[in-house]
Short mmCIF file of C-alpha atoms in Angstrom, two decimals:
data_model
loop_
_atom_site.label_atom_id
_atom_site.label_comp_id
_atom_site.label_asym_id
_atom_site.label_seq_id
_atom_site.Cartn_x
_atom_site.Cartn_y
_atom_site.Cartn_z
CA MET S 242 -4.16 -19.40 -18.26
CA LYS S 243 -5.36 -18.85 -21.86
CA ALA S 244 -5.27 -15.53 -23.48
CA ILE S 245 -8.29 -13.11 -21.93
CA LYS S 246 -9.83 -9.77 -22.24
CA VAL S 247 -8.52 -7.32 -19.58
CA LEU S 248 -9.94 -3.96 -18.94
CA ALA S 249 -7.11 -2.02 -17.29
CA LEU S 250 -8.70 0.72 -14.89
CA MET S 251 -6.21 3.57 -13.94
CA HIS S 252 -6.30 7.06 -13.09
CA ASP S 253 -6.88 9.44 -16.14
CA TYR S 254 -3.67 11.33 -15.56
CA LEU S 255 -1.53 8.01 -15.50
CA VAL S 256 -2.72 6.45 -18.63
CA PRO S 257 0.35 5.45 -20.65
CA PRO S 258 0.68 6.99 -24.43
CA ALA S 259 0.00 4.54 -27.16
CA TYR S 260 3.46 4.94 -28.35
CA THR S 261 6.63 5.06 -26.09
CA ASP S 262 9.56 4.50 -28.65
CA GLY S 263 12.38 6.70 -27.38
CA MET S 264 10.81 7.52 -24.06
CA ASP S 265 12.55 6.87 -20.85
CA VAL S 266 9.76 4.71 -19.45
CA VAL S 267 11.51 4.00 -16.07
CA ASN S 268 11.11 7.51 -14.66
CA VAL S 269 7.55 8.40 -15.64
CA PRO S 270 4.62 8.96 -13.24
CA TRP S 271 2.69 6.06 -15.04
CA LYS S 272 5.56 3.22 -14.94
CA MET S 273 3.34 0.98 -13.16
CA GLU S 274 0.40 1.43 -15.54
CA PHE S 275 2.89 0.85 -18.36
CA ASP S 276 4.77 -2.11 -16.73
CA VAL S 277 1.48 -4.01 -16.12
CA VAL S 278 -0.38 -3.20 -19.51
CA SER S 279 2.72 -4.01 -21.54
CA HIS S 280 3.54 -7.25 -19.63
CA LEU S 281 -0.02 -8.54 -19.91
CA GLU S 282 0.20 -7.61 -23.81
CA ASP S 283 3.43 -9.60 -24.10
CA MET S 284 1.79 -12.43 -22.35
CA GLY S 285 -1.11 -12.39 -25.22
CA HIS S 286 -4.02 -10.85 -23.28
CA ARG S 287 -6.10 -8.32 -24.96
CA VAL S 288 -5.89 -5.12 -22.88
CA GLU S 289 -8.06 -2.05 -23.02
CA LYS S 290 -6.74 1.04 -20.96
CA VAL S 291 -9.25 3.16 -19.26
CA GLY S 292 -8.60 6.29 -17.60
CA VAL S 293 -10.96 7.52 -14.79
CA LYS S 294 -11.19 10.72 -12.94
CA ASP S 295 -14.55 11.00 -11.00
CA ASP S 296 -17.21 9.44 -13.12
CA LEU S 297 -18.13 5.68 -12.76
CA SER S 298 -20.24 5.82 -15.85
CA ILE S 299 -16.94 5.58 -17.80
CA VAL S 300 -16.50 2.30 -16.05
CA ARG S 301 -19.70 1.08 -16.96
CA GLN S 302 -19.56 2.05 -20.74
CA ALA S 303 -16.17 0.62 -21.06
CA THR S 304 -17.27 -2.77 -19.51
CA LEU S 305 -20.32 -2.89 -21.63
CA ASP S 306 -18.25 -1.96 -24.97
CA PHE S 307 -15.24 -4.10 -24.47
CA GLY S 308 -16.79 -6.96 -22.46
CA PRO S 309 -13.90 -7.91 -20.37
CA GLN S 310 -13.36 -11.09 -18.44
CA ILE S 311 -11.62 -9.34 -15.80
CA VAL S 312 -10.90 -5.70 -14.71
CA PHE S 313 -7.27 -5.17 -13.60
CA ASN S 314 -7.73 -2.45 -11.08
CA LEU S 315 -4.88 0.10 -10.88
CA MET S 316 -7.00 2.83 -8.77
CA GLU S 317 -5.61 3.92 -5.71
CA SER S 318 -8.48 6.69 -5.17
CA PHE S 319 -11.51 7.89 -6.73
CA GLY S 320 -11.99 11.66 -7.21
CA GLU S 321 -8.61 12.18 -5.54
CA ILE S 322 -10.04 10.75 -2.17
CA GLY S 323 -8.11 7.78 -1.16
CA THR S 324 -10.89 6.16 0.85
CA PHE S 325 -13.12 6.27 -2.14
CA ASP S 326 -11.28 3.55 -3.89
CA GLN S 327 -13.31 0.82 -2.20
CA HIS S 328 -16.48 2.34 -4.16
CA VAL S 329 -15.00 1.61 -7.41
CA VAL S 330 -14.72 -2.10 -6.64
CA SER S 331 -17.90 -2.14 -4.98
CA TYR S 332 -19.24 -0.96 -8.35
CA LEU S 333 -17.54 -3.60 -10.18
CA GLU S 334 -19.07 -6.16 -7.92
CA LEU S 335 -22.49 -4.69 -8.38
CA MET S 336 -22.03 -5.08 -12.18
CA LYS S 337 -20.86 -8.50 -11.52
CA THR S 338 -17.43 -8.04 -13.10
CA PRO S 339 -14.21 -9.75 -11.74
CA TYR S 340 -11.42 -7.51 -10.80
CA THR S 341 -7.77 -7.76 -9.34
CA GLY S 342 -6.78 -6.76 -5.93
CA CYS S 343 -8.37 -6.22 -2.83
CA ASN S 344 -12.18 -6.57 -2.11
CA PRO S 345 -14.21 -3.38 -0.63
CA ARG S 346 -14.47 -4.45 2.89
CA GLY S 347 -10.51 -5.10 3.11
CA LEU S 348 -10.05 -1.75 1.88
CA MET S 349 -12.33 0.12 3.99
CA LEU S 350 -10.85 -1.79 7.28
CA SER S 351 -7.42 -1.10 6.04
CA ARG S 352 -7.62 2.60 4.78
CA ASP S 353 -8.66 4.01 8.01
CA LYS S 354 -5.64 3.53 10.05
CA ALA S 355 -7.49 3.83 13.35
CA LEU S 356 -10.03 1.26 12.62
CA ALA S 357 -7.43 -1.22 11.40
CA ARG S 358 -5.69 -0.47 14.58
CA THR S 359 -8.70 -1.15 16.73
CA LEU S 360 -9.25 -4.63 14.85
CA LEU S 361 -5.47 -5.67 15.36
CA ALA S 362 -5.78 -4.75 19.05
CA ALA S 363 -8.87 -7.03 19.50
CA HIS S 364 -7.06 -9.82 17.99
CA ARG S 365 -3.82 -9.09 20.11
CA ILE S 366 -1.67 -8.33 17.16
CA PRO S 367 0.82 -5.93 18.34
CA ALA S 368 0.88 -2.28 17.04
CA PRO S 369 1.81 1.35 18.47
CA GLU S 370 -0.49 2.91 20.80
CA PHE S 371 -2.16 5.80 19.01
CA VAL S 372 -4.77 8.55 19.06
CA VAL S 373 -6.73 10.23 16.41
CA VAL S 374 -7.09 13.97 16.20
CA ARG S 375 -10.19 14.92 14.00
CA MET S 376 -10.09 18.06 11.71
CA GLY S 377 -10.12 21.11 13.60
CA GLN S 378 -9.37 19.62 16.96
CA VAL S 379 -6.11 20.41 19.22
CA PRO S 380 -4.17 17.32 20.08
CA ARG S 381 -4.50 16.17 24.07
CA ARG S 382 -1.73 13.90 24.49
CA GLN S 383 -2.52 10.92 26.77
CA LYS S 384 0.03 10.01 29.33
CA ARG S 385 0.44 6.52 27.78
CA LEU S 386 1.68 8.25 24.50
CA ALA S 387 5.37 9.14 25.50
CA PHE S 388 7.67 10.86 23.23
CA PRO S 389 8.98 10.60 20.53
CA LEU S 390 5.55 10.53 18.58
CA ILE S 391 4.97 10.41 15.03
CA VAL S 392 2.16 12.22 13.29
CA LYS S 393 0.53 11.00 9.97
CA SER S 394 -2.60 11.25 7.70
CA LEU S 395 -5.26 8.94 9.16
CA THR S 396 -6.26 7.80 5.51
CA GLN S 397 -3.65 8.93 3.07
CA GLU S 398 -1.22 6.31 1.60
CA ALA S 399 2.23 6.52 -0.16
CA SER S 400 3.77 8.37 2.90
CA ILE S 401 1.76 11.83 1.62
CA GLY S 402 2.37 14.27 4.45
CA ILE S 403 5.40 12.20 6.25
CA SER S 404 8.63 14.10 6.59
CA GLN S 405 11.49 14.05 9.30
CA ALA S 406 9.30 16.80 11.01
CA SER S 407 6.31 14.08 11.41
CA VAL S 408 8.41 12.76 14.31
CA VAL S 409 7.94 15.12 17.47
CA GLU S 410 9.45 15.16 20.68
CA ASP S 411 7.47 18.05 22.58
CA ASP S 412 3.85 19.11 22.75
CA ALA S 413 4.50 22.27 20.73
CA ALA S 414 5.99 20.39 17.85
CA LEU S 415 3.03 17.76 18.05
CA ARG S 416 0.30 20.80 17.95
CA GLU S 417 2.19 22.23 14.91
CA ARG S 418 2.48 18.74 13.01
CA VAL S 419 -1.28 18.04 13.53
CA ARG S 420 -2.05 21.43 12.34
CA PHE S 421 -0.01 20.64 9.21
CA ILE S 422 -1.89 17.45 8.53
CA HIS S 423 -5.22 18.92 8.82
CA GLN S 424 -4.47 21.96 6.76
CA SER S 425 -2.06 20.73 4.15
CA VAL S 426 -3.06 17.16 3.62
CA GLY S 427 -6.59 17.98 4.46
CA THR S 428 -7.48 14.87 6.39
CA ASP S 429 -7.84 13.83 10.01
CA ALA S 430 -4.52 13.06 12.04
CA ILE S 431 -3.15 9.63 13.73
CA VAL S 432 -0.67 10.12 16.41
CA GLU S 433 1.24 7.21 17.32
CA ARG S 434 4.28 5.98 19.39
CA TYR S 435 7.30 5.91 17.31
CA ILE S 436 8.98 2.52 17.15
CA ASP S 437 12.73 2.92 16.62
CA GLY S 438 14.08 -0.08 14.64
CA ARG S 439 14.12 -1.80 11.29
CA GLU S 440 11.57 -1.04 8.63
CA LEU S 441 10.15 -4.46 7.30
CA TYR S 442 7.80 -5.14 4.48
CA VAL S 443 6.06 -8.17 3.82
CA GLY S 444 4.05 -9.08 0.54
CA VAL S 445 1.18 -11.62 0.58
CA LEU S 446 -0.72 -13.08 -2.21
CA GLY S 447 -3.99 -14.90 -1.87
CA ASN S 448 -7.76 -14.91 -1.06
CA PHE S 449 -8.16 -17.68 1.48
CA ARG S 450 -4.84 -19.86 0.90
CA LEU S 451 -1.97 -17.41 1.33
CA ARG S 452 1.43 -17.11 -0.19
CA VAL S 453 3.90 -15.10 2.02
CA LEU S 454 6.74 -13.38 0.01
CA PRO S 455 10.25 -13.05 1.28
CA ILE S 456 10.85 -10.27 4.03
CA TRP S 457 12.04 -7.17 2.45
CA GLU S 458 13.69 -4.30 4.61
CA MET S 459 14.46 -0.46 3.87
CA ASN S 460 18.05 0.18 4.91
CA PHE S 461 18.94 3.67 6.10
CA ALA S 462 22.50 3.36 6.26
CA GLN S 463 23.95 6.87 5.69
CA LEU S 464 21.41 8.99 7.24
CA PRO S 465 22.48 12.28 8.90
CA ASP S 466 22.90 12.09 12.87
CA ARG S 467 19.75 12.45 14.41
CA ALA S 468 17.66 11.78 11.51
CA TYR S 469 14.78 9.43 12.09
CA CYS S 470 14.55 6.34 9.87
CA ILE S 471 11.15 6.69 8.52
CA ALA S 472 9.61 5.97 4.92
CA SER S 473 8.93 9.81 4.20
CA GLU S 474 7.74 11.13 1.03
CA ARG S 475 11.24 11.86 -0.11
CA VAL S 476 12.45 8.51 0.73
CA LYS S 477 9.53 6.88 -1.08
CA TRP S 478 9.49 8.93 -4.38
CA ASN S 479 12.82 10.89 -4.63
CA ASP S 480 15.72 8.98 -6.40
CA ALA S 481 18.19 11.44 -5.82
CA TYR S 482 17.43 11.68 -2.09
CA ARG S 483 17.85 7.86 -1.69
CA GLU S 484 20.91 7.89 -3.56
CA LYS S 485 22.40 10.63 -1.48
CA TYR S 486 21.78 8.83 1.71
CA GLY S 487 22.28 5.13 0.62
CA ILE S 488 18.64 4.24 1.23
CA VAL S 489 18.14 0.96 -0.26
CA THR S 490 15.60 -2.10 0.05
CA GLY S 491 16.23 -5.62 -0.45
CA PRO S 492 16.04 -9.04 1.40
CA ALA S 493 15.90 -8.88 5.19
CA ASP S 494 18.77 -10.64 6.89
CA LEU S 495 16.87 -12.24 9.87
CA PRO S 496 17.16 -15.59 11.67
CA PRO S 497 14.89 -18.24 10.57
CA GLU S 498 12.76 -18.45 13.71
CA LEU S 499 12.14 -14.58 13.67
CA ALA S 500 11.57 -14.63 9.95
CA LEU S 501 8.81 -17.05 10.44
CA ARG S 502 7.28 -15.12 13.21
CA VAL S 503 7.15 -12.05 11.13
CA GLN S 504 5.40 -13.77 8.21
CA ARG S 505 2.98 -15.57 10.37
CA LEU S 506 1.99 -12.04 11.93
CA ALA S 507 1.79 -10.85 8.19
CA LYS S 508 -0.56 -13.46 7.56
CA ARG S 509 -2.54 -12.73 10.80
CA VAL S 510 -3.01 -9.08 9.82
CA TYR S 511 -4.14 -10.21 6.22
CA ARG S 512 -6.85 -12.34 7.68
CA THR S 513 -7.90 -9.88 10.28
CA LEU S 514 -8.54 -7.07 7.80
CA ASP S 515 -10.27 -9.20 5.23
CA LEU S 516 -7.85 -8.54 2.62
CA SER S 517 -7.84 -10.40 -0.81
CA GLY S 518 -5.70 -10.33 -3.88
CA TYR S 519 -2.50 -9.05 -2.78
CA ALA S 520 -1.34 -6.75 -0.28
CA ARG S 521 2.04 -5.58 1.69
CA ILE S 522 2.05 -5.35 5.41
CA ASP S 523 4.41 -2.62 6.93
CA LEU S 524 6.36 -3.69 10.16
CA ARG S 525 8.88 -2.18 12.69
CA LEU S 526 11.39 -4.50 14.44
CA ASP S 527 12.81 -3.11 17.41
CA ALA S 528 16.32 -3.79 19.35
CA ASP S 529 14.63 -6.20 21.57
CA GLY S 530 13.20 -8.42 18.83
CA ARG S 531 9.62 -7.00 19.09
CA VAL S 532 7.72 -6.77 16.25
CA TYR S 533 5.10 -4.14 15.61
CA VAL S 534 2.67 -3.78 12.80
CA LEU S 535 2.45 -0.22 11.33
CA GLU S 536 0.01 -0.75 8.70
CA ALA S 537 -1.39 -2.91 5.86
CA ASN S 538 -1.31 -1.81 2.05
CA PRO S 539 -3.62 -3.53 0.03
CA ASN S 540 -3.08 -3.22 -3.82
CA PRO S 541 0.50 -1.90 -3.19
CA GLN S 542 2.88 -0.55 -5.97
CA LEU S 543 3.11 -3.06 -8.56
CA ALA S 544 5.68 -1.70 -11.03
CA TYR S 545 8.63 -3.94 -12.30
CA GLY S 546 11.50 -3.59 -9.96
CA GLU S 547 9.60 -2.04 -6.97
CA ASP S 548 9.71 -3.81 -3.83
CA PHE S 549 6.69 -6.23 -4.21
CA ALA S 550 7.85 -7.41 -7.34
CA GLU S 551 11.28 -7.74 -6.42
CA ALA S 552 10.18 -9.91 -3.26
CA ALA S 553 8.23 -12.13 -5.62
CA GLU S 554 11.20 -12.65 -7.75
CA HIS S 555 13.29 -13.46 -4.97
CA ALA S 556 10.77 -16.04 -4.08
CA GLY S 557 10.92 -17.49 -7.76
CA ILE S 558 8.00 -15.69 -9.15
CA GLN S 559 8.85 -13.86 -12.07
CA TYR S 560 7.14 -10.47 -13.06
CA GLU S 561 4.61 -12.03 -15.66
CA GLU S 562 3.80 -14.85 -13.37
CA LEU S 563 3.22 -12.37 -10.61
CA LEU S 564 0.64 -10.68 -12.80
CA GLN S 565 -0.73 -13.81 -13.93
CA ARG S 566 -1.31 -15.01 -10.19
CA ILE S 567 -3.02 -11.68 -9.52
CA LEU S 568 -5.37 -12.25 -12.67
CA GLY S 569 -6.15 -15.79 -11.41
CA LEU S 570 -6.84 -14.65 -7.74
CA GLY S 571 -9.25 -11.99 -9.26
CA LEU S 572 -11.15 -14.37 -11.52
CA ARG S 573 -11.47 -16.79 -8.37
CA TRP S 574 -12.66 -14.43 -6.15
CA ARG S 575 -16.45 -14.47 -5.18
CA PRO S 576 -17.87 -11.41 -3.41
CA GLY S 577 -19.70 -12.30 -0.28
CA LEU S 578 -17.43 -15.28 0.66
CA ALA S 579 -14.79 -13.12 2.80
CA GLY S 580 -14.22 -13.60 6.31
#
């Protein structure tokens, strides 16, 4: 692909500084944004960074002023509301501006975990049984939901609100954790059966023709006794915690036939939820070889050295080539053709 004009859309508080000489860019909140922008520039593309808070007119004005051939969408929410990221790309579609990553419908279907689960169930895709507890409601556990259960935010991503206390073993703990999600996270809660097993991640690239990346696994080798193997906030974002307990990610060691089954399941999820661009499908593999879909994550973490980029590199796709492929998928995407 020849050099093009790219408008990099990101949160206003994650815009990398113009000069980073002497800075530790590995341990900064804006690492993903820096990695994407700096590599795009190294590839010869002309990149304009735009920070957005809660005003879409900034996006419109930057598009008019810069005249990009594509927007590289690095937004994960809008106005700090996770489910509003779909409206950002809807706005880009209304302006007839190409963008990277997932389309609005795929974002809407996947961000609401209950809606996604309902669709997966209709397509006979295995996922844990669940119930939704709306804001202000008290959980009434159905008999089919046997302990242990795990309580999460219905709509928040990035493991927000998830800790060891999220896995509950009795009704009193269930009520307390639902109250925590309602009051501290500020969203409805989803209560689902806890699947004891291996945590697997499958990256997928594509709009209609899909490329499935090697299966990645999060290993919890040194957790304390009775600790649950879950990707909590501390596991996701605390380097010292991961190092202390030997939590690492890497290629999953699976028999070829099982690996193929997991990858095919990831593609089914991707298509069922009308995803496009790129996404990561999170799954659990129990001791009996049963695979359960936990959730789909469109536009996952894209920083160099993180799981998605590492899995791509394991498949022979270097970081700059990965970004180039994401650009190409965005340029080829046409709104209204999904499904």
